[in-house]
Every structure is written in C-alpha cells, then in structure tokens.
XYZ file of C-alpha atoms in Angstrom:
642
model
C -70.428 70.612 -12.782
C -70.032 72.052 -16.253
C -69.996 69.825 -19.301
C -66.306 70.683 -19.915
C -65.352 69.512 -16.421
C -67.431 66.368 -16.916
C -65.542 65.619 -20.120
C -62.201 66.102 -18.380
C -63.221 63.912 -15.458
C -64.449 61.098 -17.678
C -61.306 61.322 -19.774
C -59.193 60.969 -16.627
C -61.251 57.981 -15.512
C -60.847 56.416 -18.957
C -57.064 56.640 -18.582
C -57.310 55.071 -15.145
C -59.469 52.283 -16.538
C -56.952 51.650 -19.291
C -54.207 51.334 -16.667
C -56.360 48.912 -14.657
C -57.026 46.794 -17.745
C -53.332 46.472 -18.415
C -52.406 45.807 -14.810
C -55.167 43.420 -13.819
C -55.832 41.655 -17.106
C -59.482 42.774 -17.073
C -61.506 42.929 -20.232
C -63.361 45.990 -21.384
C -66.554 43.967 -20.898
C -65.822 43.714 -17.164
C -65.824 47.506 -16.917
C -68.994 48.165 -18.930
C -71.289 48.696 -15.920
C -68.867 51.333 -14.558
C -68.466 53.202 -17.834
C -72.223 53.098 -18.394
C -72.826 54.706 -15.014
C -70.197 57.352 -15.634
C -71.884 58.220 -18.907
C -75.261 58.501 -17.210
C -73.905 60.675 -14.373
C -71.872 63.114 -16.467
C -73.047 66.338 -18.017
C -73.192 66.825 -21.784
C -73.084 63.059 -22.172
C -73.245 63.187 -25.937
C -69.684 64.504 -25.948
C -68.240 61.696 -23.827
C -67.912 57.946 -23.855
C -65.767 55.439 -25.704
C -65.120 56.148 -29.338
C -62.820 57.622 -31.919
C -62.269 61.212 -30.919
C -63.818 60.439 -27.528
C -67.418 60.569 -28.729
C -70.421 58.319 -28.158
C -73.671 58.298 -30.062
C -77.143 58.033 -28.579
C -80.286 56.646 -30.157
C -83.827 56.906 -28.798
C -87.258 56.040 -30.204
C -88.297 59.700 -29.806
C -85.086 61.010 -31.372
C -84.538 62.403 -34.849
C -82.077 61.179 -37.454
C -81.226 64.802 -38.263
C -79.940 65.230 -34.696
C -76.215 65.055 -33.877
C -76.701 61.935 -31.730
C -75.890 63.443 -28.351
C -77.602 62.465 -25.127
C -79.802 65.570 -25.317
C -80.392 65.248 -29.074
C -80.393 61.541 -29.904
C -80.817 59.883 -33.250
C -83.987 57.936 -33.970
C -82.730 54.788 -35.726
C -79.896 52.369 -35.215
C -79.313 52.434 -38.967
C -78.496 56.157 -38.835
C -76.116 55.601 -35.932
C -74.446 52.806 -37.899
C -74.004 55.105 -40.871
C -72.458 57.848 -38.735
C -70.049 55.342 -37.193
C -68.736 54.564 -40.685
C -67.171 58.007 -40.854
C -65.358 57.557 -37.538
C -64.258 53.927 -37.191
C -61.261 53.809 -39.502
C -58.665 55.043 -37.011
C -60.028 53.996 -33.648
C -57.919 54.414 -30.514
C -60.655 53.162 -28.149
C -63.954 51.361 -28.303
C -66.713 53.392 -29.927
C -70.124 53.134 -28.259
C -73.638 53.635 -29.552
C -76.092 53.768 -26.655
C -79.678 52.681 -27.295
C -82.248 54.196 -24.970
C -85.183 52.077 -23.863
C -88.163 51.637 -26.159
C -89.091 50.014 -29.444
C -87.106 50.160 -32.684
C -89.225 48.658 -35.507
C -87.245 47.097 -38.359
C -89.212 46.871 -41.597
C -86.262 45.125 -43.238
C -83.036 43.513 -42.066
C -80.636 45.881 -40.302
C -77.323 44.903 -41.932
C -73.782 45.460 -40.643
C -70.910 44.975 -43.098
C -67.156 45.443 -43.245
C -67.749 49.195 -43.229
C -69.230 48.907 -39.728
C -66.278 47.072 -38.163
C -64.078 48.245 -35.360
C -60.444 48.903 -36.148
C -57.062 48.331 -34.512
C -58.555 45.719 -32.203
C -61.223 48.034 -30.779
C -64.944 47.367 -30.870
C -67.875 49.321 -32.190
C -70.467 48.677 -29.475
C -74.234 48.856 -29.635
C -75.362 48.666 -26.034
C -78.391 49.382 -23.900
C -78.079 52.645 -22.042
C -77.811 52.107 -18.283
C -80.549 49.632 -17.228
C -82.937 50.498 -20.038
C -84.456 47.880 -22.346
C -84.281 48.656 -26.067
C -86.334 46.332 -28.280
C -85.468 45.725 -31.940
C -88.586 44.186 -33.436
C -89.399 42.721 -36.822
C -93.078 42.993 -36.031
C -95.827 45.403 -36.947
C -98.882 46.308 -34.858
C -102.347 45.042 -35.701
C -104.925 47.610 -34.622
C -108.606 48.367 -34.985
C -110.026 45.201 -33.426
C -113.805 44.871 -33.461
C -116.241 42.159 -32.448
C -116.810 39.770 -35.331
C -118.749 36.980 -33.628
C -120.299 38.080 -30.341
C -121.662 34.635 -29.530
C -118.205 33.054 -29.604
C -116.318 36.190 -28.447
C -114.242 36.421 -31.622
C -112.681 39.708 -32.722
C -111.377 40.714 -36.149
C -109.024 43.322 -37.570
C -107.566 44.394 -40.902
C -104.381 42.344 -41.329
C -102.879 44.223 -44.259
C -101.629 42.498 -47.374
C -98.528 40.778 -45.968
C -99.099 37.264 -44.634
C -97.693 36.147 -41.296
C -97.577 32.954 -39.241
C -97.300 34.224 -35.671
C -99.220 36.665 -33.501
C -98.443 38.070 -30.040
C -101.051 39.684 -27.809
C -99.806 41.795 -24.907
C -96.469 39.998 -25.146
C -97.963 36.491 -25.114
C -97.857 34.224 -28.143
C -101.299 33.449 -29.542
C -102.057 29.924 -30.775
C -102.583 29.472 -34.494
C -106.053 27.872 -34.596
C -105.670 24.096 -34.484
C -107.371 20.741 -34.032
C -107.072 19.040 -31.640
C -106.526 21.862 -29.204
C -103.544 21.932 -26.912
C -103.883 20.069 -23.642
C -104.085 21.415 -20.122
C -101.623 24.279 -19.505
C -100.613 24.203 -23.141
C -99.318 20.631 -23.110
C -98.686 18.875 -26.420
C -101.741 17.099 -27.798
C -102.180 15.131 -31.016
C -104.411 12.749 -32.909
C -102.863 9.721 -34.644
C -102.851 8.381 -38.170
C -104.556 5.081 -38.884
C -102.473 4.276 -41.972
C -100.764 5.496 -45.117
C -100.259 4.320 -48.669
C -96.901 4.925 -50.303
C -98.154 3.879 -53.734
C -101.324 5.966 -53.686
C -99.561 8.825 -51.876
C -102.194 9.292 -49.222
C -102.378 9.524 -45.445
C -105.244 7.799 -43.668
C -106.969 8.875 -40.491
C -110.313 8.744 -38.765
C -113.041 10.581 -40.667
C -114.092 12.097 -37.347
C -110.946 14.219 -37.380
C -111.912 16.123 -40.537
C -114.744 18.234 -41.894
C -115.641 20.316 -44.910
C -113.320 23.203 -44.081
C -113.228 26.388 -46.107
C -109.878 27.497 -47.560
C -108.772 23.855 -47.466
C -105.493 24.414 -49.323
C -104.410 26.786 -46.547
C -104.949 24.136 -43.875
C -101.753 22.449 -42.681
C -101.030 19.097 -41.077
C -98.194 19.147 -38.543
C -97.046 15.518 -38.610
C -94.387 13.795 -36.480
C -92.077 11.210 -38.108
C -89.662 9.727 -35.565
C -86.928 12.354 -34.999
C -88.441 14.933 -37.344
C -91.611 16.890 -37.893
C -93.360 18.000 -41.052
C -95.654 20.883 -41.943
C -97.745 19.653 -44.853
C -100.150 21.820 -46.841
C -103.352 19.968 -47.607
C -104.340 19.355 -51.231
C -107.515 17.323 -50.684
C -109.409 15.230 -48.146
C -111.640 12.358 -49.282
C -113.744 10.678 -46.570
C -114.872 7.098 -47.193
C -116.808 5.493 -44.416
C -114.875 5.804 -41.167
C -111.626 6.731 -42.930
C -110.464 9.985 -44.495
C -107.773 9.936 -47.174
C -105.550 13.013 -47.089
C -103.363 14.138 -49.971
C -100.742 16.851 -49.522
C -99.510 19.431 -51.993
C -96.945 18.534 -54.620
C -93.769 19.902 -53.029
C -94.337 17.975 -49.809
C -95.682 14.904 -51.640
C -92.456 14.556 -53.649
C -90.479 14.185 -50.417
C -92.781 12.580 -47.849
C -93.584 9.432 -49.845
C -90.127 9.062 -51.391
C -87.484 9.477 -48.706
C -86.739 6.347 -46.673
C -85.644 8.350 -43.620
C -87.476 9.645 -41.716
C -90.704 8.164 -43.045
C -94.206 7.302 -41.973
C -93.186 3.801 -40.872
C -89.707 4.535 -39.549
C -87.942 1.449 -38.168
C -91.003 -0.745 -38.505
C -93.353 0.976 -36.105
C -96.033 1.330 -38.769
C -98.943 3.726 -38.560
C -100.044 5.845 -35.669
C -97.849 8.873 -36.196
C -99.107 11.848 -34.153
C -100.396 14.961 -35.900
C -102.611 17.983 -35.617
C -104.301 20.248 -38.150
C -103.703 24.000 -38.138
C -104.921 27.193 -39.782
C -108.666 27.034 -40.381
C -111.296 29.450 -39.125
C -113.346 26.433 -38.058
C -110.600 25.543 -35.531
C -110.975 28.899 -33.756
C -112.736 27.586 -30.653
C -110.378 28.158 -27.732
C -109.314 31.377 -26.007
C -105.927 32.530 -27.211
C -106.319 31.151 -30.759
C -106.128 33.173 -33.971
C -106.635 32.727 -37.710
C -105.553 34.762 -40.742
C -107.806 34.817 -43.784
C -105.215 35.722 -46.416
C -107.744 36.159 -49.180
C -109.801 38.692 -47.229
C -106.818 40.233 -45.343
C -108.629 39.757 -42.044
C -107.192 38.314 -38.838
C -109.448 36.758 -36.198
C -108.697 36.271 -32.502
C -110.512 34.821 -29.519
C -109.278 36.744 -26.442
C -108.037 35.168 -23.283
C -109.623 36.104 -19.986
C -108.752 39.678 -19.096
C -107.660 40.775 -22.559
C -109.286 43.989 -23.791
C -108.882 44.131 -27.561
C -109.575 47.871 -27.637
C -106.326 48.491 -25.739
C -104.302 45.331 -26.411
C -100.899 45.530 -28.081
C -100.965 42.987 -30.917
C -97.789 42.301 -32.904
C -97.461 40.307 -36.127
C -93.869 39.417 -37.142
C -93.124 40.490 -40.708
C -89.333 40.223 -41.095
C -87.450 36.907 -41.205
C -84.093 38.361 -40.130
C -84.059 41.411 -37.879
C -80.315 42.002 -37.794
C -77.499 40.609 -39.903
C -73.719 40.861 -39.805
C -72.366 40.024 -43.243
C -68.738 40.309 -44.308
C -67.686 40.690 -47.917
C -66.062 37.246 -48.148
C -64.303 34.607 -46.070
C -61.037 36.507 -46.600
C -62.493 39.993 -46.131
C -64.644 39.890 -43.036
C -66.668 42.176 -40.832
C -65.146 42.288 -37.359
C -65.120 43.726 -33.860
C -68.804 44.573 -33.490
C -70.411 44.229 -30.060
C -74.116 43.968 -29.100
C -75.082 44.117 -25.443
C -78.265 44.457 -23.417
C -80.572 44.480 -26.446
C -83.761 42.536 -27.130
C -84.302 41.084 -30.599
C -87.852 39.848 -31.143
C -90.640 39.092 -33.605
C -89.123 37.428 -36.646
C -91.165 35.222 -38.963
C -90.487 32.244 -41.258
C -92.744 32.015 -44.297
C -91.428 28.957 -46.146
C -93.923 26.525 -44.536
C -96.787 28.572 -45.993
C -95.187 28.579 -49.432
C -93.611 25.121 -49.770
C -94.381 23.199 -46.599
C -91.585 22.081 -44.299
C -90.135 18.588 -43.934
C -87.394 18.322 -41.345
C -84.510 16.016 -42.294
C -82.501 16.280 -39.063
C -81.859 18.985 -36.463
C -84.303 21.419 -38.048
C -82.668 21.484 -41.495
C -85.448 21.087 -44.040
C -85.531 18.853 -47.080
C -85.247 20.415 -50.502
C -85.084 17.078 -52.317
C -85.191 13.417 -51.382
C -84.676 10.223 -53.340
C -85.581 6.612 -52.657
C -81.896 5.730 -52.127
C -81.811 8.149 -49.175
C -79.909 10.854 -51.029
C -81.227 14.140 -49.718
C -80.479 17.849 -49.841
C -81.383 20.334 -47.156
C -81.926 24.035 -46.622
C -81.311 26.160 -43.549
C -84.054 28.098 -41.731
C -83.470 31.832 -41.360
C -82.558 33.327 -38.005
C -83.723 36.430 -36.234
C -80.049 37.426 -36.068
C -77.576 36.016 -38.638
C -73.769 36.308 -38.852
C -71.692 35.347 -41.918
C -68.034 35.978 -42.770
C -67.297 37.790 -39.531
C -64.946 37.544 -36.585
C -64.839 38.949 -33.079
C -68.585 39.553 -33.076
C -69.697 39.789 -29.464
C -73.220 39.120 -28.146
C -73.584 39.650 -24.409
C -76.634 39.846 -22.144
C -79.062 40.154 -25.028
C -82.528 38.627 -25.172
C -83.585 36.715 -28.299
C -87.306 36.051 -28.126
C -90.484 35.332 -30.041
C -88.770 34.286 -33.251
C -90.250 31.839 -35.757
C -87.144 29.860 -36.715
C -83.582 30.096 -35.329
C -82.690 32.716 -32.742
C -79.010 33.475 -33.477
C -77.088 31.810 -36.318
C -73.351 31.916 -37.009
C -73.804 30.586 -40.525
C -70.299 30.256 -41.959
C -66.954 32.007 -42.158
C -66.946 32.972 -38.484
C -64.178 32.783 -35.926
C -63.454 34.054 -32.429
C -67.024 35.177 -31.881
C -68.470 35.222 -28.369
C -72.058 34.423 -27.421
C -72.068 34.926 -23.658
C -74.778 35.460 -21.082
C -77.728 35.740 -23.485
C -81.286 34.453 -23.136
C -83.043 32.556 -25.922
C -86.732 31.932 -25.339
C -89.960 31.417 -27.275
C -87.985 30.479 -30.365
C -89.706 28.434 -33.088
C -86.538 26.556 -34.100
C -83.095 26.228 -32.539
C -82.007 28.818 -30.023
C -78.462 28.986 -31.419
C -77.027 27.520 -34.622
C -73.371 27.430 -35.686
C -71.650 26.238 -38.848
C -72.667 24.767 -42.167
C -74.577 21.480 -42.205
C -73.764 20.855 -45.870
C -71.445 22.617 -48.282
C -74.430 24.138 -50.081
C -78.044 23.368 -50.902
C -77.074 21.196 -53.869
C -74.710 18.933 -51.897
C -76.125 15.610 -50.696
C -76.352 15.728 -46.922
C -74.256 12.616 -46.252
C -71.228 14.184 -47.979
C -68.733 15.281 -45.295
C -68.233 19.025 -45.205
C -64.534 19.794 -45.512
C -64.008 22.901 -47.648
C -60.758 23.840 -49.337
C -61.302 27.368 -48.054
C -60.578 26.863 -44.353
C -61.791 30.380 -43.596
C -65.290 29.176 -44.381
C -65.351 26.886 -41.321
C -66.833 28.314 -38.132
C -63.942 28.009 -35.703
C -63.013 29.136 -32.192
C -66.502 30.448 -31.518
C -67.607 30.391 -27.864
C -71.148 29.736 -26.571
C -71.039 30.247 -22.825
C -73.349 31.051 -19.912
C -76.481 31.297 -22.035
C -80.006 30.434 -20.897
C -81.810 28.572 -23.685
C -85.364 27.688 -22.734
C -88.728 27.026 -24.354
C -87.421 26.774 -27.895
C -88.278 24.482 -30.855
C -91.898 25.560 -30.460
C -92.685 25.439 -34.212
C -89.882 23.331 -35.687
C -90.086 20.499 -33.182
C -87.056 18.702 -34.629
C -84.709 21.628 -34.054
C -82.403 21.790 -31.005
C -81.580 24.088 -28.145
C -78.095 24.540 -29.625
C -77.543 23.039 -33.100
C -74.117 22.911 -34.726
C -73.312 21.583 -38.194
C -69.572 21.177 -38.758
C -67.881 23.583 -36.319
C -64.206 23.452 -35.417
C -62.736 24.267 -32.000
C -66.127 25.333 -30.725
C -66.547 25.798 -26.977
C -70.077 25.126 -25.667
C -69.715 25.616 -21.959
C -71.764 26.472 -18.852
C -75.086 26.862 -20.671
C -78.507 25.952 -19.285
C -80.740 24.291 -21.874
C -84.326 23.301 -21.129
C -87.724 23.080 -22.777
C -86.952 21.545 -26.179
C -88.968 19.083 -28.238
C -85.884 17.315 -29.581
C -82.226 17.364 -28.561
C -80.769 19.870 -26.111
C -77.311 20.279 -27.692
C -76.387 18.726 -31.039
C -72.941 18.927 -32.663
C -72.138 17.345 -36.014
C -73.907 16.297 -39.188
C -73.419 13.888 -42.063
C -73.114 10.656 -40.062
C -69.595 9.760 -41.204
C -66.299 8.600 -39.703
C -64.449 10.296 -42.575
C -62.246 13.298 -41.935
C -64.213 16.545 -42.200
C -64.094 20.137 -41.000
C -64.628 19.267 -37.329
C -61.963 18.856 -34.682
C -61.359 19.720 -31.038
C -64.952 20.555 -30.138
C -65.816 20.952 -26.457
C -69.209 20.456 -24.807
C -68.558 20.854 -21.094
C -70.278 21.945 -17.859
C -73.774 22.360 -19.323
C -76.995 21.898 -17.346
C -79.615 20.172 -19.524
C -83.096 19.070 -18.465
C -86.700 18.809 -19.647
C -85.675 18.160 -23.255
C -86.878 15.767 -26.002
C -90.486 16.432 -25.081
C -92.147 15.240 -28.305
C -89.908 13.467 -30.821
C -88.027 10.168 -30.676
C -84.272 9.702 -30.950
C -83.359 12.919 -29.192
C -80.996 13.343 -26.288
C -79.616 15.758 -23.779
C -76.468 15.930 -25.921
C -76.105 14.316 -29.344
C -73.082 14.145 -31.640
C -72.591 12.938 -35.204
C -69.535 12.196 -37.363
C -65.788 12.371 -36.842
C -64.799 15.221 -34.527
C -61.337 14.040 -33.568
C -58.864 14.560 -32.263
C -59.406 15.870 -28.748
C -63.110 16.656 -28.696
C -64.642 16.642 -25.221
C -68.005 16.020 -23.573
C -67.335 16.352 -19.869
C -68.852 17.476 -16.561
C -72.339 17.988 -17.969
C -75.375 17.591 -15.737
C -78.294 15.911 -17.520
C -81.457 15.264 -15.572
C -85.203 14.958 -15.453
C -86.363 14.011 -18.900
C -87.700 10.801 -20.390
C -89.333 9.225 -23.392
C -92.374 11.328 -24.289
C -95.735 9.631 -24.919
C -95.662 10.708 -28.576
C -92.275 9.126 -29.389
C -92.256 5.629 -30.879
C -88.802 4.810 -29.556
C -86.404 5.975 -26.913
C -84.602 9.212 -26.208
C -81.241 9.162 -24.424
C -79.107 11.064 -21.983
C -75.992 11.225 -24.158
C -76.188 9.988 -27.736
C -73.040 9.311 -29.732
C -74.847 8.943 -33.018
C -73.548 7.570 -36.297
C -69.921 8.195 -37.074
C -69.129 9.958 -33.788
C -65.366 9.732 -33.387
C -62.695 11.483 -31.367
C -64.569 12.282 -28.153
C -63.551 11.929 -24.536
C -66.850 11.439 -22.738
C -66.272 11.573 -19.009
C -67.666 12.672 -15.642
C -71.153 13.420 -16.972
C -73.908 13.150 -14.360
C -77.192 11.647 -15.584
C -80.089 11.505 -13.132
C -83.623 10.550 -14.095
C -82.784 10.276 -17.775
C -84.019 7.420 -19.993
C -80.614 5.979 -20.837
C -76.983 6.668 -20.162
C -75.356 6.743 -23.592
C -75.047 4.788 -26.784
C -72.514 4.582 -29.576
C -74.266 3.657 -32.813
C -71.811 2.738 -35.596
C -69.367 5.165 -34.006
C -65.612 5.293 -34.317
C -63.049 5.474 -31.518
C -64.109 7.383 -28.405
C -63.100 7.241 -24.756
C -66.039 6.729 -22.407
C -65.366 6.755 -18.667
C -67.076 7.615 -15.403
C -70.531 8.609 -16.656
C -73.869 7.909 -14.996
C -75.928 8.694 -11.929
C -72.990 8.836 -9.527
C -69.632 9.405 -11.223
C -66.654 10.662 -9.266
C -67.267 14.202 -8.064
C -70.943 14.113 -9.015
C -72.001 16.748 -6.501
C -69.253 19.091 -7.625
C -70.360 18.643 -11.233
C -73.988 19.319 -10.360
C -72.988 22.465 -8.483
C -70.718 23.818 -11.207
C -72.645 22.864 -14.369
C -74.804 25.465 -16.028
C -74.749 29.239 -15.804
C -71.974 30.656 -13.641
C -72.825 33.046 -10.773
C -71.672 36.171 -12.621
C -74.450 35.633 -15.163
C -77.131 34.138 -12.905
C -79.184 37.334 -13.124
C -79.970 36.768 -16.827
C -82.639 34.271 -15.800
C -84.689 37.210 -14.555
C -84.875 38.901 -17.962
C -88.348 39.440 -19.389
C -89.414 40.546 -22.843
C -90.020 44.321 -22.888
C -93.422 45.447 -24.085
C -93.549 46.681 -27.663
C -94.697 50.263 -28.214
C -95.480 51.596 -31.681
C-alpha cells in the first residue's frame, strides 16, 4: 500500500469515526486504541493522524529536533513538538496528536504548557504514548562512575555533581537515605521515642544512646512525629548529659516547633514519647540499600543490595521539583484542551526540607509561621506535575511515580479537568492535590477561603478510576488525595491504599462559615491500609462547610487500624471540625477502628453506615476501580535510559 492510499484510507476511517461519535455518543477517548493502531499500521504515518491539516507529530529519544516530526523522522524533545503545535493549533478542525515513542525524555527544567499550547474550537492537543510503548519523562539525572570506597563494609562512591538532591533510585528501586534506627523487617516503619522536651529552653530530650559525635552535624535531620503531622528538623546541636541528650534544632524550625500549640510535642496531653528517627549522616550508612550525600565533597555513597552490580546499575538522582506544568495566563485567560495519555512522569525532588526544614500543619501543607495563639500560615509543596489557570486538561492512563512531594496538583483556577485511570505510586507527599488550602501564603489558615474571583476556585474537576498506592512516603502527614477548598469536585471509583495519614481528605480551615466549597462528591471509593503511622487520620476525612448537597456514599473502607506509633485513634470516616452539608450514607466499614465521628460539625445527614449497611455486598463489588480501567494496576515504572 502506498503512503497516499494509506492517507486516503485513514481519512475515510476518520470520517466514519466522526459519524460513530455523533451517532453513539462515544467520546474521542473511547476510540483512542483504534486510532493508535491505525496510525501504527499505515504507511507514511507522519502524514496522518488527528490534527489541524490532518497531521500528527512524532517524538522519539533518538530523534532530532531539526526533523519534520514524521514517523520516519521524529523530533527528539517534547518541547520542540509543543513549539511546532503552536503554529498549527489556532484553527483546529480535529484533535491534534503528538505521539511519544518509548524511551526516556530527561527534563532539566520544567516543561511548561501555556495558553499558546491549547486546543481550539473544542478540540484537544494530545500528547500520547505511541501504541503500547512506554515514554518516560524524568526530572532525574544519572549518577555514574561508581567505585568501591569502603571494601570492608561494601560501600561504593561516585561523583554527585554540585546540585544537591534528597532521593536516589537504583535500578528503579528507591534507595533509603541513611538513617537511625534502620527500617524494620520488609521496610516497616521503625522509630525511637523522645524522653522529654522543654518549651522554655527550646530543646528536645532523648536517650544519649541514640546519638553520637556525627560529622556534618548540621546536615543531620530529625524526622519527628507530632500527632497528625510530621516534622523534618535540621539539627543545630546535641549536648549529652549523663543518660540524656539535649537536641536543639535550627532557627527556622525552632521558631515554629516550640511556639505553635497545634500540633505540638505534647498534643492533647499525651506528653513525651513522640516517635522519631535521625537521617542523613555517613555514620548511619550500615544497611544494604542506604545512601548518603556529602554535599561539601560532592560525593554520594551507597551500600548495594544483594545482586546489585554498581558497574552496570542505573542510578537516578531527581533534580527538578516540577517536571511538567500547565499554566494559564490568568483565571480569566486560561490554558485549555490539552490531553496527556499513557505517559510516565517520574523523579521529581523537593529541596525545602534541606533548606528550611519542614513542619507539617495539616494534610501535608507546611508551616511558614506559627504563633502561640494558634495563628498559622502555610505553604504548598511542589508537585511533579502542576496545573494552574486551566480547563479541560485531561490526564488518562498515565503513571506518576518516584516523586518527592505531590504527584499531580490542580493548584487553582481549574475547571472541568479530568484525572481518570492514572496510577500514583512511590510519591513522597499526596498522590493528587486539588484547590487552594488558603488564599495565599500570608493568609492565616483558619480564614475561610472564598475569593471574589470565582474563576480562581477549582470546580467541576473529576478524579475517577485512579490507583493511588504507596504514597506519603516522605511527608507522612500528606494524603492519598488531598483537596483544599474545591467546588463540585467528583472523587469517584478510586482505589487508595498505602498511606501514612488519611486516604482522602476534602476541606480545610475548620469552619462552619460559608466558603468556596459546595456540592462535593466522594463516592464509590475503595480505601484500605491507610493511616499507617500518624494519629487522627481516617479512610475519608472532611473539614469545614461544604453544603449544600455534598455526598459521601457507597465507599468501601476496610482493613486498617490504629498504628503502634499513633498516640490516639484513627477512624473510618471522620467528619472533622466544621464539616457541614454532607449526606453520609451506605458506606461499608469492615475491620476499621471506628465508624465515624462528627467533631464540632454542622448539619449533616448520617444514615446506614457500618459493617453491614443495606446493599453492602453490592457496594463492596462496585467500589473502587471500574472494570474498564482494571488493567492500570499492572503498570510498572519503565526503566530510565540516559
């Protein structure tokens, strides 16, 4: 078949598809597998496919940005494809597609999409994986040249370059930043405990046996749990006296830790004994799979796991905090109609803890200031993928993995965006975040968010059929899905598991006052094995007034309980302070620590929840990922190649 015939055939099929869409009410997404196969089977593929003028673009790691972007002569970078799209997307009559071939696409800085990259006339610009291939967009850089540094202890070393990092991945597996005490069996959480603290003297007290005369002491960090939050505290000094060591932390952390009443070192009267571990000293490097970065010498050390050959290992250090961003000009002038499908986004970092420490206030939002009267301000962790001032942004069947803070964040000014059938795993903070938690970083965090500019509110965004697992691995107080003040959000048919705090959290500010939220829906989710470290978490937690007509229905919560490190209970469903306007009904809770609680909440309707509500078996069968997306649970992180 000649290329001209192939073009004619595909054009005819495209017309037929358009007729089918109109007749059957199908979406273009439903037909993607078919169109992808047609593109792969046709000749001269670079001249066919969805797009203005009937053209698609192709990108491949072995391509060249001086190429025309055909199948035979692909581009090399997504950024070049994006720039070429800008000359073609103003008068679209069909979706325009950029196909990414399998392989690794390193991003040394954030790949940004703006208004200029939008679709037009209701059609999408699509960035999709070609056929069944697995393109990887990585914010990491390789670490090479490993040599034996300490033969007795089987420790290797390599030149780390001059840019600091906080994570390391060896052959696709996350390495453990050297710590004391070590993790437990099979990587289970393991801590020591404080013996006391002194608010006046601003010190933390612990057994002298837990400390030593470590080099590079001011680079050592204490990861400390305080009720529902965790804290990464840079050490200033350690002064042993008899059996007790007195620890002081650096000034930024000190000004918050010993001042804020919530959460504090003696939250709700439980006193001392908060769990903690130390991290980031060469002296802690005593277990296979651990690593340490000497920033002064620009040397990274690693103790290999069994079977790892450091002469051939692929070692990746994340260097970029945000790999991809969609950023519209303003709330009134937004980016729109951009589609990402079948891609893997991986290896983002988060450097603030190394620079200022990190004190979680609630749901992974970190304190900037705190006062004794409980007035606090908070900042927002970066995400591997961030979206601001944008609508109709579509994420489908992507993999978000090995990120230091949030996976995907719809920050503000979003509406009608769809997050469907994606996998979020090995994420340091929340898997997904939506909406502002405060108006800005200067606004006290109890002040209800209710902006005059209604376009700023994240509204009508859909989070559906996603698999969120093994997240909150570095920011323990983050959530599987964390929402600030969304409006008309639909969180439906997701599976959330493997969190250290709450599975799904919606709301902030702890107020019954009117705010931006209304008509939020949290339905048909399957949530288990959550709240594994911190207290006060839940399968689903809500805060503040979300009326009228918010729903929490037909969720299946099961198999989690109060962890040994928590000083008070976790719950199945938690209607936390100010929660108002919810219908909470038909939720199945089996082997959870408590059904639900309404703490200083407003008016809600609570019916038919528990271990055996009406239709329990039907709820169990239907909650979680729907059959059409069940295959996403088989996704694995593609190997990075540089």
